[in-house]
């Protein structure tokens, strides 16, 4: 046989093996008798178009609707060639996130702190490591500590106001502007660094901030491989963080920490709190705290990983929520005017002073933000992984251990049985009366249960401070470039509008 013949035979054999492997993977749920989506694509499973022509939120909504239309409480499908179970029943959502948390305590996100230091963060860690770190970090997000950072956040918001004053009566792309605001907030509240991205749009900090959320094929392939073949990925030392991104954040944290420790610098920011944990094992007691001392603190790389995830969680997600909120307020002038009036009234009866209590206690503002989070949850899905074989309550169906279970947040938030006319932006859905009448676990922008977002208070404060600052000084109107309906960018992991968000800004 010629060399060419050998090569061709080898290629045919390899393709045959790959084909058989993929067919076997796609038969995972039918073999187990699960209700499942039919006709998976050989390469993409049910995720056709994901990352290329349509956002994953639309794909998971289609799967959710398929199951609901057939009266199924759950459905098996192929995420590319990885088997997942999607939960479509609210009681089952509660069971997985809370009642049976001991089985579903991990997210299934690949983490290998030895070769990929920034992956050793609270979001990705599992089991005992996660529990211990969560216990250490929980006291950093009390309302008292948020209040300490409020003044710092207001200063950044004032820079946002000044920037928009230079652009009144013009069409502005708000996504970029709000991204700079949250970058500056995170820079100063987490790192203690003045980023000044309004004056310096080419800031390295801003550049690497955006890099984190780029939807690129290689990182996605590496993460999928690592999640499916974790032991092999660990042995091979697979890294999901780009080298230059890792170098930038590690150097930034190391240099900042060394400077603070050498000069005994104290600031009201997250880094200062993490340094206390690093050096003492716990935070200094604050009135109302119930922090528990720990035998060990954190290494420098562990500290850097937590700073990194605080940054990732607070930058793009908060700016996106504000962006979608301003879009809806521009399209609904009556809601915008009512919100502005209620904000001004709350400040007026507080003696004209804008305080933490005024911002966080304004009822209608809370309803508007919650309705934005319902319609546009930053993360469209919540993932958990079974720690062992799990029999779905009320059935004979067993989800094998180490298999992913998905709670489709976006699809639940757009379910007309739970939220009538879900495309309509209606803050009244979140009045106290409406919330009482709606089943629990139907509003999940921050997750639920012991593993819900630890930084929820910080994120909400950042969003509300930004919106209050903007609405007190400006009115927002749609332009010819403002779409009638938002279409999500398939290249973005989080919900983000294609082409940005152009609005006309007018000074009040």
Tab-separated table of C-alpha atoms in Angstrom:
chain	number	residue	atom	x	y	z
A	1	UNK	CA	0.000	0.000	0.000
A	2	UNK	CA	1.346	3.436	-0.894
A	3	UNK	CA	2.016	6.118	1.713
A	4	UNK	CA	-0.949	8.116	0.394
A	5	UNK	CA	-3.180	5.067	0.760
A	6	UNK	CA	-2.046	4.588	4.384
A	7	UNK	CA	-2.730	8.240	5.149
A	8	UNK	CA	-6.193	8.090	3.571
A	9	UNK	CA	-7.011	4.894	5.446
A	10	UNK	CA	-5.879	6.518	8.698
A	11	UNK	CA	-8.056	9.577	8.035
A	12	UNK	CA	-11.080	7.382	7.263
A	13	UNK	CA	-10.540	5.350	10.449
A	14	UNK	CA	-10.138	8.507	12.538
A	15	UNK	CA	-13.293	10.063	11.105
A	16	UNK	CA	-15.181	6.806	11.678
A	17	UNK	CA	-14.084	6.721	15.322
A	18	UNK	CA	-15.090	10.371	15.792
A	19	UNK	CA	-18.457	9.730	14.125
A	20	UNK	CA	-19.173	6.710	16.334
A	21	UNK	CA	-18.077	8.599	19.444
A	22	UNK	CA	-20.436	11.483	18.659
A	23	UNK	CA	-23.360	9.188	17.844
A	24	UNK	CA	-22.848	7.368	21.149
A	25	UNK	CA	-22.722	10.687	23.024
A	26	UNK	CA	-25.970	11.859	21.414
A	27	UNK	CA	-27.717	8.602	22.385
A	28	UNK	CA	-26.901	9.224	26.074
A	29	UNK	CA	-30.434	10.246	27.106
A	30	UNK	CA	-32.517	8.046	24.786
A	31	UNK	CA	-30.694	4.983	26.146
A	32	UNK	CA	-31.693	6.013	29.661
A	33	UNK	CA	-35.324	6.551	28.732
A	34	UNK	CA	-35.273	10.296	29.441
A	35	UNK	CA	-37.580	12.699	27.642
A	36	UNK	CA	-35.162	14.371	25.246
A	37	UNK	CA	-34.806	16.703	22.299
A	38	UNK	CA	-34.855	14.887	18.945
A	39	UNK	CA	-32.489	15.156	15.977
A	40	UNK	CA	-29.252	16.468	17.512
A	41	UNK	CA	-26.668	17.873	15.121
A	42	UNK	CA	-23.605	15.634	14.917
A	43	UNK	CA	-21.187	18.391	15.963
A	44	UNK	CA	-23.396	20.811	17.903
A	45	UNK	CA	-26.048	18.611	19.468
A	46	UNK	CA	-29.034	20.878	20.179
A	47	UNK	CA	-26.828	23.982	20.234
A	48	UNK	CA	-27.105	24.750	16.519
A	49	UNK	CA	-26.140	28.336	15.834
A	50	UNK	CA	-24.881	28.950	19.381
A	51	UNK	CA	-21.993	31.406	19.204
A	52	UNK	CA	-22.381	31.802	15.436
A	53	UNK	CA	-25.883	32.953	14.499
A	54	UNK	CA	-27.882	32.987	17.742
A	55	UNK	CA	-27.222	33.517	21.432
A	56	UNK	CA	-27.407	30.512	23.767
A	57	UNK	CA	-30.373	32.178	25.532
A	58	UNK	CA	-32.536	31.658	22.456
A	59	UNK	CA	-31.425	28.034	22.100
A	60	UNK	CA	-32.158	27.134	25.721
A	61	UNK	CA	-35.513	28.927	25.495
A	62	UNK	CA	-36.438	26.722	22.517
A	63	UNK	CA	-35.502	23.581	24.489
A	64	UNK	CA	-37.451	24.822	27.526
A	65	UNK	CA	-40.529	25.568	25.407
A	66	UNK	CA	-40.266	22.137	23.735
A	67	UNK	CA	-40.387	20.451	27.144
A	68	UNK	CA	-43.176	22.668	28.518
A	69	UNK	CA	-45.353	22.128	25.430
A	70	UNK	CA	-45.136	18.376	26.076
A	71	UNK	CA	-45.790	18.661	29.797
A	72	UNK	CA	-42.282	17.511	30.747
A	73	UNK	CA	-40.678	18.587	34.034
A	74	UNK	CA	-37.194	18.054	32.630
A	75	UNK	CA	-35.548	17.177	29.345
A	76	UNK	CA	-32.202	15.704	28.316
A	77	UNK	CA	-30.236	17.227	25.455
A	78	UNK	CA	-26.730	17.526	24.013
A	79	UNK	CA	-24.722	20.668	24.666
A	80	UNK	CA	-22.441	20.084	21.700
A	81	UNK	CA	-21.530	16.508	22.665
A	82	UNK	CA	-21.909	16.934	26.452
A	83	UNK	CA	-25.128	15.530	27.984
A	84	UNK	CA	-27.153	17.967	30.102
A	85	UNK	CA	-30.529	17.854	31.840
A	86	UNK	CA	-32.631	21.008	31.674
A	87	UNK	CA	-35.066	21.537	34.551
A	88	UNK	CA	-38.406	23.072	33.516
A	89	UNK	CA	-40.469	22.605	36.691
A	90	UNK	CA	-40.214	25.295	39.404
A	91	UNK	CA	-40.557	22.829	42.298
A	92	UNK	CA	-37.714	20.805	40.817
A	93	UNK	CA	-35.660	24.009	40.502
A	94	UNK	CA	-36.162	24.577	44.233
A	95	UNK	CA	-35.213	20.965	44.996
A	96	UNK	CA	-31.960	21.203	43.053
A	97	UNK	CA	-30.837	24.651	44.210
A	98	UNK	CA	-31.869	24.330	47.862
A	99	UNK	CA	-33.474	21.130	49.163
A	100	UNK	CA	-30.960	18.687	47.682
A	101	UNK	CA	-28.035	21.107	47.618
A	102	UNK	CA	-25.761	18.430	49.083
A	103	UNK	CA	-26.019	16.629	45.729
A	104	UNK	CA	-25.866	19.791	43.602
A	105	UNK	CA	-23.279	21.913	45.413
A	106	UNK	CA	-20.874	22.260	42.458
A	107	UNK	CA	-21.170	24.181	39.186
A	108	UNK	CA	-19.033	21.808	37.151
A	109	UNK	CA	-16.717	24.649	36.098
A	110	UNK	CA	-13.149	23.495	35.487
A	111	UNK	CA	-10.644	24.759	38.043
A	112	UNK	CA	-6.948	23.934	38.363
A	113	UNK	CA	-5.259	26.468	40.622
A	114	UNK	CA	-1.881	24.764	40.244
A	115	UNK	CA	-1.482	25.508	36.528
A	116	UNK	CA	-4.211	28.153	36.129
A	117	UNK	CA	-4.122	30.308	39.304
A	118	UNK	CA	-7.036	32.589	38.412
A	119	UNK	CA	-9.343	29.578	37.991
A	120	UNK	CA	-9.073	28.896	41.738
A	121	UNK	CA	-11.864	31.352	42.518
A	122	UNK	CA	-15.080	31.128	44.509
A	123	UNK	CA	-17.251	30.744	41.405
A	124	UNK	CA	-15.390	27.658	40.151
A	125	UNK	CA	-14.145	25.918	43.309
A	126	UNK	CA	-15.926	22.795	44.533
A	127	UNK	CA	-16.670	20.804	47.674
A	128	UNK	CA	-14.746	21.552	50.862
A	129	UNK	CA	-12.532	24.185	49.227
A	130	UNK	CA	-15.595	26.144	48.122
A	131	UNK	CA	-17.325	25.894	51.520
A	132	UNK	CA	-14.255	27.097	53.412
A	133	UNK	CA	-13.625	30.005	51.070
A	134	UNK	CA	-17.303	31.021	50.999
A	135	UNK	CA	-17.296	31.137	54.794
A	136	UNK	CA	-14.221	33.364	54.781
A	137	UNK	CA	-15.556	35.745	52.136
A	138	UNK	CA	-19.206	36.096	53.200
A	139	UNK	CA	-18.450	38.840	55.812
A	140	UNK	CA	-16.898	41.023	53.082
A	141	UNK	CA	-20.341	41.601	51.540
A	142	UNK	CA	-22.391	42.711	54.550
A	143	UNK	CA	-24.555	45.820	54.185
A	144	UNK	CA	-22.223	47.598	56.623
A	145	UNK	CA	-19.204	47.034	54.404
A	146	UNK	CA	-21.179	48.039	51.305
A	147	UNK	CA	-22.077	51.275	53.046
A	148	UNK	CA	-18.372	51.973	53.607
A	149	UNK	CA	-17.797	51.856	49.836
A	150	UNK	CA	-20.816	53.994	48.964
A	151	UNK	CA	-18.939	57.308	49.066
A	152	UNK	CA	-16.228	55.956	46.786
A	153	UNK	CA	-18.850	54.768	44.315
A	154	UNK	CA	-20.569	58.162	44.323
A	155	UNK	CA	-17.301	59.844	43.306
A	156	UNK	CA	-17.038	57.572	40.263
A	157	UNK	CA	-20.701	58.242	39.453
A	158	UNK	CA	-19.973	61.970	39.470
A	159	UNK	CA	-17.327	61.391	36.777
A	160	UNK	CA	-19.988	59.547	34.771
A	161	UNK	CA	-22.317	62.561	35.119
A	162	UNK	CA	-19.573	64.973	33.996
A	163	UNK	CA	-18.828	62.794	30.979
A	164	UNK	CA	-22.455	62.831	29.839
A	165	UNK	CA	-22.672	66.612	30.358
A	166	UNK	CA	-20.121	66.930	27.554
A	167	UNK	CA	-22.407	64.950	25.255
A	168	UNK	CA	-25.910	66.305	25.906
A	169	UNK	CA	-28.297	66.643	22.971
A	170	UNK	CA	-26.266	64.028	21.130
A	171	UNK	CA	-26.678	60.383	20.255
A	172	UNK	CA	-24.482	58.301	22.586
A	173	UNK	CA	-23.601	54.617	22.579
A	174	UNK	CA	-24.436	53.847	26.214
A	175	UNK	CA	-22.973	50.335	26.422
A	176	UNK	CA	-19.442	51.697	26.091
A	177	UNK	CA	-20.056	54.569	28.523
A	178	UNK	CA	-21.534	52.300	31.199
A	179	UNK	CA	-18.704	49.799	30.713
A	180	UNK	CA	-16.245	52.550	31.603
A	181	UNK	CA	-18.304	53.460	34.675
A	182	UNK	CA	-18.305	49.909	36.060
A	183	UNK	CA	-14.607	49.488	35.177
A	184	UNK	CA	-13.789	52.576	37.247
A	185	UNK	CA	-16.036	51.410	40.107
A	186	UNK	CA	-14.441	47.961	40.208
A	187	UNK	CA	-10.976	49.441	39.806
A	188	UNK	CA	-11.363	51.667	42.836
A	189	UNK	CA	-13.629	49.472	45.038
A	190	UNK	CA	-11.790	46.192	44.426
A	191	UNK	CA	-8.216	47.150	43.521
A	192	UNK	CA	-8.047	50.640	45.008
A	193	UNK	CA	-6.847	51.934	41.628
A	194	UNK	CA	-8.060	55.102	39.908
A	195	UNK	CA	-8.632	53.941	36.317
A	196	UNK	CA	-10.125	57.185	34.886
A	197	UNK	CA	-11.392	55.436	31.749
A	198	UNK	CA	-13.593	58.419	30.839
A	199	UNK	CA	-10.409	60.406	30.200
A	200	UNK	CA	-8.363	57.379	29.166
A	201	UNK	CA	-10.491	55.064	26.973
A	202	UNK	CA	-7.348	53.153	25.950
A	203	UNK	CA	-6.702	52.072	29.541
A	204	UNK	CA	-5.106	48.628	29.845
A	205	UNK	CA	-7.527	47.896	32.655
A	206	UNK	CA	-10.467	48.470	30.315
A	207	UNK	CA	-8.824	46.470	27.525
A	208	UNK	CA	-8.317	43.395	29.686
A	209	UNK	CA	-11.785	43.835	31.200
A	210	UNK	CA	-13.319	43.362	27.768
A	211	UNK	CA	-11.009	40.443	26.976
A	212	UNK	CA	-12.534	38.373	29.750
A	213	UNK	CA	-15.920	38.330	27.994
A	214	UNK	CA	-14.780	37.731	24.434
A	215	UNK	CA	-16.480	34.656	22.944
A	216	UNK	CA	-13.587	32.862	21.220
A	217	UNK	CA	-13.527	29.306	19.908
A	218	UNK	CA	-10.307	28.020	21.513
A	219	UNK	CA	-11.191	28.904	25.145
A	220	UNK	CA	-14.675	27.431	24.598
A	221	UNK	CA	-13.201	24.179	23.224
A	222	UNK	CA	-10.722	23.979	26.116
A	223	UNK	CA	-13.421	24.585	28.716
A	224	UNK	CA	-15.779	22.013	27.152
A	225	UNK	CA	-12.970	19.429	27.037
A	226	UNK	CA	-11.965	20.187	30.617
A	227	UNK	CA	-15.550	19.888	31.884
A	228	UNK	CA	-16.082	16.567	30.111
A	229	UNK	CA	-12.685	14.995	30.834
A	230	UNK	CA	-11.690	16.692	34.057
A	231	UNK	CA	-9.130	14.153	35.243
A	232	UNK	CA	-7.352	14.156	31.889
A	233	UNK	CA	-7.461	17.973	31.733
A	234	UNK	CA	-5.973	18.228	35.226
A	235	UNK	CA	-3.169	15.808	34.399
A	236	UNK	CA	-2.467	17.636	31.139
A	237	UNK	CA	-2.441	20.984	32.961
A	238	UNK	CA	-5.089	22.540	30.700
A	239	UNK	CA	-5.378	26.314	31.160
A	240	UNK	CA	-8.568	28.189	30.351
A	241	UNK	CA	-7.157	31.632	31.185
A	242	UNK	CA	-5.044	33.319	28.517
A	243	UNK	CA	-1.421	33.839	29.535
A	244	UNK	CA	-1.403	37.604	28.969
A	245	UNK	CA	-4.666	38.043	30.896
A	246	UNK	CA	-3.271	35.997	33.786
A	247	UNK	CA	-0.015	37.935	33.769
A	248	UNK	CA	-1.795	41.297	33.823
A	249	UNK	CA	-4.053	40.490	36.797
A	250	UNK	CA	-1.440	38.606	38.820
A	251	UNK	CA	1.111	41.413	38.395
A	252	UNK	CA	-1.500	44.047	39.232
A	253	UNK	CA	-2.551	42.281	42.435
A	254	UNK	CA	0.991	41.388	43.523
A	255	UNK	CA	2.278	44.926	43.015
A	256	UNK	CA	-0.715	46.530	44.754
A	257	UNK	CA	-0.547	44.143	47.728
A	258	UNK	CA	3.202	44.577	48.165
A	259	UNK	CA	2.869	48.369	48.072
A	260	UNK	CA	0.064	48.362	50.650
A	261	UNK	CA	1.808	46.001	53.029
A	262	UNK	CA	5.109	47.850	52.735
A	263	UNK	CA	3.491	51.254	53.370
A	264	UNK	CA	0.682	50.129	55.702
A	265	UNK	CA	-1.989	51.550	53.363
A	266	UNK	CA	-5.587	51.199	54.588
A	267	UNK	CA	-8.599	51.732	52.284
A	268	UNK	CA	-12.317	50.952	52.344
A	269	UNK	CA	-12.193	48.448	49.476
A	270	UNK	CA	-12.351	44.705	48.859
A	271	UNK	CA	-8.600	44.328	48.589
A	272	UNK	CA	-8.154	45.655	52.102
A	273	UNK	CA	-10.689	43.093	53.383
A	274	UNK	CA	-8.985	40.264	51.474
A	275	UNK	CA	-5.625	41.279	52.912
A	276	UNK	CA	-7.048	40.866	56.405
A	277	UNK	CA	-8.202	37.358	55.496
A	278	UNK	CA	-4.852	36.599	53.849
A	279	UNK	CA	-2.827	37.627	56.885
A	280	UNK	CA	-5.165	36.827	59.798
A	281	UNK	CA	-7.498	34.144	58.505
A	282	UNK	CA	-10.614	36.277	59.021
A	283	UNK	CA	-11.884	39.855	58.989
A	284	UNK	CA	-11.595	42.259	61.871
A	285	UNK	CA	-14.897	42.282	63.684
A	286	UNK	CA	-17.439	44.840	62.596
A	287	UNK	CA	-20.665	45.595	64.390
A	288	UNK	CA	-23.221	43.030	63.263
A	289	UNK	CA	-20.612	40.648	61.803
A	290	UNK	CA	-20.641	36.968	62.670
A	291	UNK	CA	-17.328	36.143	61.065
A	292	UNK	CA	-15.555	33.051	62.321
A	293	UNK	CA	-11.746	32.966	62.675
A	294	UNK	CA	-9.992	30.476	60.420
A	295	UNK	CA	-6.747	28.628	61.028
A	296	UNK	CA	-5.355	29.597	57.649
A	297	UNK	CA	-5.600	32.702	55.511
A	298	UNK	CA	-5.001	32.863	51.758
A	299	UNK	CA	-1.962	32.664	49.544
A	300	UNK	CA	-1.203	35.550	47.199
A	301	UNK	CA	-2.492	33.583	44.196
A	302	UNK	CA	-5.696	32.646	46.044
A	303	UNK	CA	-6.229	36.300	46.862
A	304	UNK	CA	-5.596	37.256	43.213
A	305	UNK	CA	-8.145	34.682	42.032
A	306	UNK	CA	-10.846	36.178	44.283
A	307	UNK	CA	-10.053	39.725	43.179
A	308	UNK	CA	-10.262	38.516	39.580
A	309	UNK	CA	-13.697	36.907	39.999
A	310	UNK	CA	-15.039	39.937	41.898
A	311	UNK	CA	-13.921	42.008	38.946
A	312	UNK	CA	-15.408	39.656	36.338
A	313	UNK	CA	-18.716	39.404	38.213
A	314	UNK	CA	-19.073	43.142	38.762
A	315	UNK	CA	-17.865	44.713	35.521
A	316	UNK	CA	-19.823	43.522	32.487
A	317	UNK	CA	-22.901	42.212	34.276
A	318	UNK	CA	-23.712	45.485	36.068
A	319	UNK	CA	-23.014	47.676	33.039
A	320	UNK	CA	-25.240	45.437	30.913
A	321	UNK	CA	-28.141	45.652	33.378
A	322	UNK	CA	-27.904	49.462	33.429
A	323	UNK	CA	-27.675	49.472	29.646
A	324	UNK	CA	-30.838	47.395	29.199
A	325	UNK	CA	-32.613	49.464	31.870
A	326	UNK	CA	-31.883	52.749	30.058
A	327	UNK	CA	-33.039	51.161	26.788
A	328	UNK	CA	-36.386	50.239	28.351
A	329	UNK	CA	-36.743	53.625	30.071
A	330	UNK	CA	-36.069	55.400	26.774
A	331	UNK	CA	-38.782	53.284	25.128
A	332	UNK	CA	-41.197	53.832	28.045
A	333	UNK	CA	-41.115	57.566	28.786
A	334	UNK	CA	-43.920	57.347	31.376
A	335	UNK	CA	-41.957	54.839	33.474
A	336	UNK	CA	-38.807	56.971	33.142
A	337	UNK	CA	-40.612	60.099	34.348
A	338	UNK	CA	-42.267	58.344	37.271
A	339	UNK	CA	-38.930	56.859	38.372
A	340	UNK	CA	-37.197	60.257	38.152
A	341	UNK	CA	-39.946	61.899	40.216
A	342	UNK	CA	-39.809	59.213	42.905
A	343	UNK	CA	-36.002	59.377	43.115
A	344	UNK	CA	-36.105	63.176	43.489
A	345	UNK	CA	-38.889	62.940	46.079
A	346	UNK	CA	-36.926	60.398	48.152
A	347	UNK	CA	-33.855	62.645	48.125
A	348	UNK	CA	-35.944	65.716	48.947
A	349	UNK	CA	-37.528	64.188	52.055
A	350	UNK	CA	-34.026	63.140	53.142
A	351	UNK	CA	-32.966	66.770	53.305
A	352	UNK	CA	-31.571	66.803	49.783
A	353	UNK	CA	-28.864	64.294	50.651
A	354	UNK	CA	-28.220	61.164	48.572
A	355	UNK	CA	-27.332	58.389	51.016
A	356	UNK	CA	-26.897	54.626	50.912
A	357	UNK	CA	-30.287	54.195	52.595
A	358	UNK	CA	-32.052	56.399	50.022
A	359	UNK	CA	-30.539	54.563	47.053
A	360	UNK	CA	-31.088	51.053	48.365
A	361	UNK	CA	-34.488	51.761	49.914
A	362	UNK	CA	-36.201	53.441	46.928
A	363	UNK	CA	-39.080	51.051	46.190
A	364	UNK	CA	-39.909	51.921	42.589
A	365	UNK	CA	-36.240	51.941	41.598
A	366	UNK	CA	-36.019	48.407	42.991
A	367	UNK	CA	-39.031	47.366	40.896
A	368	UNK	CA	-37.527	48.853	37.713
A	369	UNK	CA	-34.162	47.151	38.293
A	370	UNK	CA	-35.833	43.815	39.079
A	371	UNK	CA	-37.969	43.990	35.935
A	372	UNK	CA	-34.784	44.668	33.952
A	373	UNK	CA	-33.146	41.649	35.581
A	374	UNK	CA	-36.206	39.556	34.771
A	375	UNK	CA	-36.244	40.463	31.126
A	376	UNK	CA	-32.465	40.554	30.713
A	377	UNK	CA	-30.725	38.329	33.320
A	378	UNK	CA	-26.969	38.789	32.702
A	379	UNK	CA	-26.322	35.034	32.860
A	380	UNK	CA	-29.019	33.199	30.940
A	381	UNK	CA	-28.545	29.924	32.786
A	382	UNK	CA	-27.408	28.415	36.082
A	383	UNK	CA	-25.497	25.132	36.025
A	384	UNK	CA	-25.079	22.479	38.713
A	385	UNK	CA	-23.393	19.058	38.599
A	386	UNK	CA	-24.517	15.917	40.418
A	387	UNK	CA	-22.104	14.751	43.108
A	388	UNK	CA	-23.558	11.223	42.807
A	389	UNK	CA	-26.289	9.329	40.967
A	390	UNK	CA	-29.555	11.179	41.601
A	391	UNK	CA	-33.106	9.892	41.199
A	392	UNK	CA	-35.416	12.719	40.128
A	393	UNK	CA	-38.196	12.938	42.750
A	394	UNK	CA	-41.449	11.312	41.655
A	395	UNK	CA	-39.784	9.374	38.807
A	396	UNK	CA	-37.553	6.381	38.119
A	397	UNK	CA	-35.156	8.518	36.066
A	398	UNK	CA	-31.601	8.618	37.399
A	399	UNK	CA	-29.166	11.396	36.508
A	400	UNK	CA	-25.689	9.822	36.656
A	401	UNK	CA	-23.020	11.381	38.869
A	402	UNK	CA	-20.918	14.230	37.418
A	403	UNK	CA	-23.599	15.137	34.851
A	404	UNK	CA	-24.673	18.754	34.415
A	405	UNK	CA	-28.143	19.994	35.376
A	406	UNK	CA	-29.249	23.313	33.928
A	407	UNK	CA	-31.696	25.840	35.345
A	408	UNK	CA	-32.682	28.004	32.321
A	409	UNK	CA	-33.031	31.407	34.011
A	410	UNK	CA	-33.782	33.402	30.843
A	411	UNK	CA	-36.457	30.944	29.711
A	412	UNK	CA	-38.135	30.877	33.147
A	413	UNK	CA	-38.148	34.689	33.230
A	414	UNK	CA	-39.829	34.748	29.787
A	415	UNK	CA	-42.410	32.030	30.567
A	416	UNK	CA	-45.893	33.556	29.955
A	417	UNK	CA	-47.436	31.224	32.568
A	418	UNK	CA	-45.242	32.891	35.200
A	419	UNK	CA	-44.974	36.382	33.718
A	420	UNK	CA	-47.940	37.212	31.438
A	421	UNK	CA	-46.951	39.147	28.300
A	422	UNK	CA	-43.247	38.579	29.103
A	423	UNK	CA	-41.964	40.929	26.367
A	424	UNK	CA	-43.709	43.876	28.029
A	425	UNK	CA	-41.545	45.924	30.429
A	426	UNK	CA	-43.709	46.264	33.533
A	427	UNK	CA	-42.067	47.168	36.885
A	428	UNK	CA	-45.428	46.558	38.573
A	429	UNK	CA	-44.659	42.832	38.409
A	430	UNK	CA	-42.365	43.410	41.380
A	431	UNK	CA	-44.741	45.216	43.697
A	432	UNK	CA	-44.938	43.483	47.065
A	433	UNK	CA	-48.446	42.201	46.254
A	434	UNK	CA	-47.442	40.712	42.880
A	435	UNK	CA	-44.354	39.062	44.383
A	436	UNK	CA	-46.495	37.393	47.069
A	437	UNK	CA	-48.821	35.960	44.423
A	438	UNK	CA	-46.022	34.531	42.274
A	439	UNK	CA	-44.425	31.168	43.113
A	440	UNK	CA	-40.943	31.420	44.670
A	441	UNK	CA	-37.895	30.455	42.594
A	442	UNK	CA	-39.299	32.098	39.482
A	443	UNK	CA	-36.922	35.093	39.716
A	444	UNK	CA	-33.321	33.919	39.566
A	445	UNK	CA	-30.933	36.632	38.285
A	446	UNK	CA	-28.481	35.896	41.113
A	447	UNK	CA	-29.254	32.189	41.460
A	448	UNK	CA	-30.723	30.793	44.680
A	449	UNK	CA	-29.709	28.680	47.650
A	450	UNK	CA	-26.323	28.454	49.398
A	451	UNK	CA	-24.465	29.053	46.123
A	452	UNK	CA	-26.306	32.179	45.024
A	453	UNK	CA	-24.199	35.190	44.011
A	454	UNK	CA	-22.183	36.389	47.005
A	455	UNK	CA	-21.762	39.871	45.495
A	456	UNK	CA	-25.462	40.577	44.946
A	457	UNK	CA	-25.493	43.557	47.333
A	458	UNK	CA	-22.483	45.152	45.655
A	459	UNK	CA	-23.898	44.614	42.174
A	460	UNK	CA	-27.281	46.103	43.087
A	461	UNK	CA	-25.646	49.091	44.760
A	462	UNK	CA	-23.494	49.748	41.702
A	463	UNK	CA	-26.494	49.510	39.347
A	464	UNK	CA	-28.706	51.754	41.484
A	465	UNK	CA	-26.038	54.404	42.107
A	466	UNK	CA	-25.396	54.614	38.366
A	467	UNK	CA	-29.086	54.880	37.469
A	468	UNK	CA	-29.887	57.442	40.189
A	469	UNK	CA	-26.978	59.626	39.078
A	470	UNK	CA	-28.047	59.492	35.428
A	471	UNK	CA	-31.796	59.956	35.900
A	472	UNK	CA	-31.425	62.955	38.225
A	473	UNK	CA	-29.527	64.864	35.546
A	474	UNK	CA	-30.595	63.464	32.174
A	475	UNK	CA	-33.508	62.226	30.078
A	476	UNK	CA	-33.001	59.425	27.597
A	477	UNK	CA	-34.729	59.039	24.240
A	478	UNK	CA	-34.578	56.422	21.475
A	479	UNK	CA	-32.979	57.314	18.127
A	480	UNK	CA	-33.156	55.890	14.625
A	481	UNK	CA	-30.450	53.400	15.646
A	482	UNK	CA	-32.412	52.187	18.671
A	483	UNK	CA	-33.964	48.826	17.721
A	484	UNK	CA	-37.634	48.099	18.331
A	485	UNK	CA	-36.581	44.852	19.965
A	486	UNK	CA	-33.199	43.856	21.382
A	487	UNK	CA	-31.305	41.049	19.638
A	488	UNK	CA	-28.565	39.446	21.726
A	489	UNK	CA	-25.020	39.207	20.433
A	490	UNK	CA	-24.182	35.496	19.885
A	491	UNK	CA	-20.480	36.242	20.459
A	492	UNK	CA	-21.092	37.350	24.051
A	493	UNK	CA	-21.398	34.896	26.951
A	494	UNK	CA	-23.693	37.259	28.811
A	495	UNK	CA	-26.758	38.967	27.379
A	496	UNK	CA	-25.536	41.918	25.332
A	497	UNK	CA	-27.231	43.798	22.468
A	498	UNK	CA	-25.862	43.500	18.946
A	499	UNK	CA	-24.518	46.837	17.769
A	500	UNK	CA	-24.618	48.548	21.168
A	501	UNK	CA	-27.327	50.817	22.543
A	502	UNK	CA	-27.648	54.277	20.951
A	503	UNK	CA	-29.745	56.808	22.870
A	504	UNK	CA	-30.185	60.564	22.734
A	505	UNK	CA	-29.302	62.305	25.998
A	506	UNK	CA	-30.966	65.524	27.132
A	507	UNK	CA	-30.107	67.424	30.309
A	508	UNK	CA	-32.931	67.750	32.844
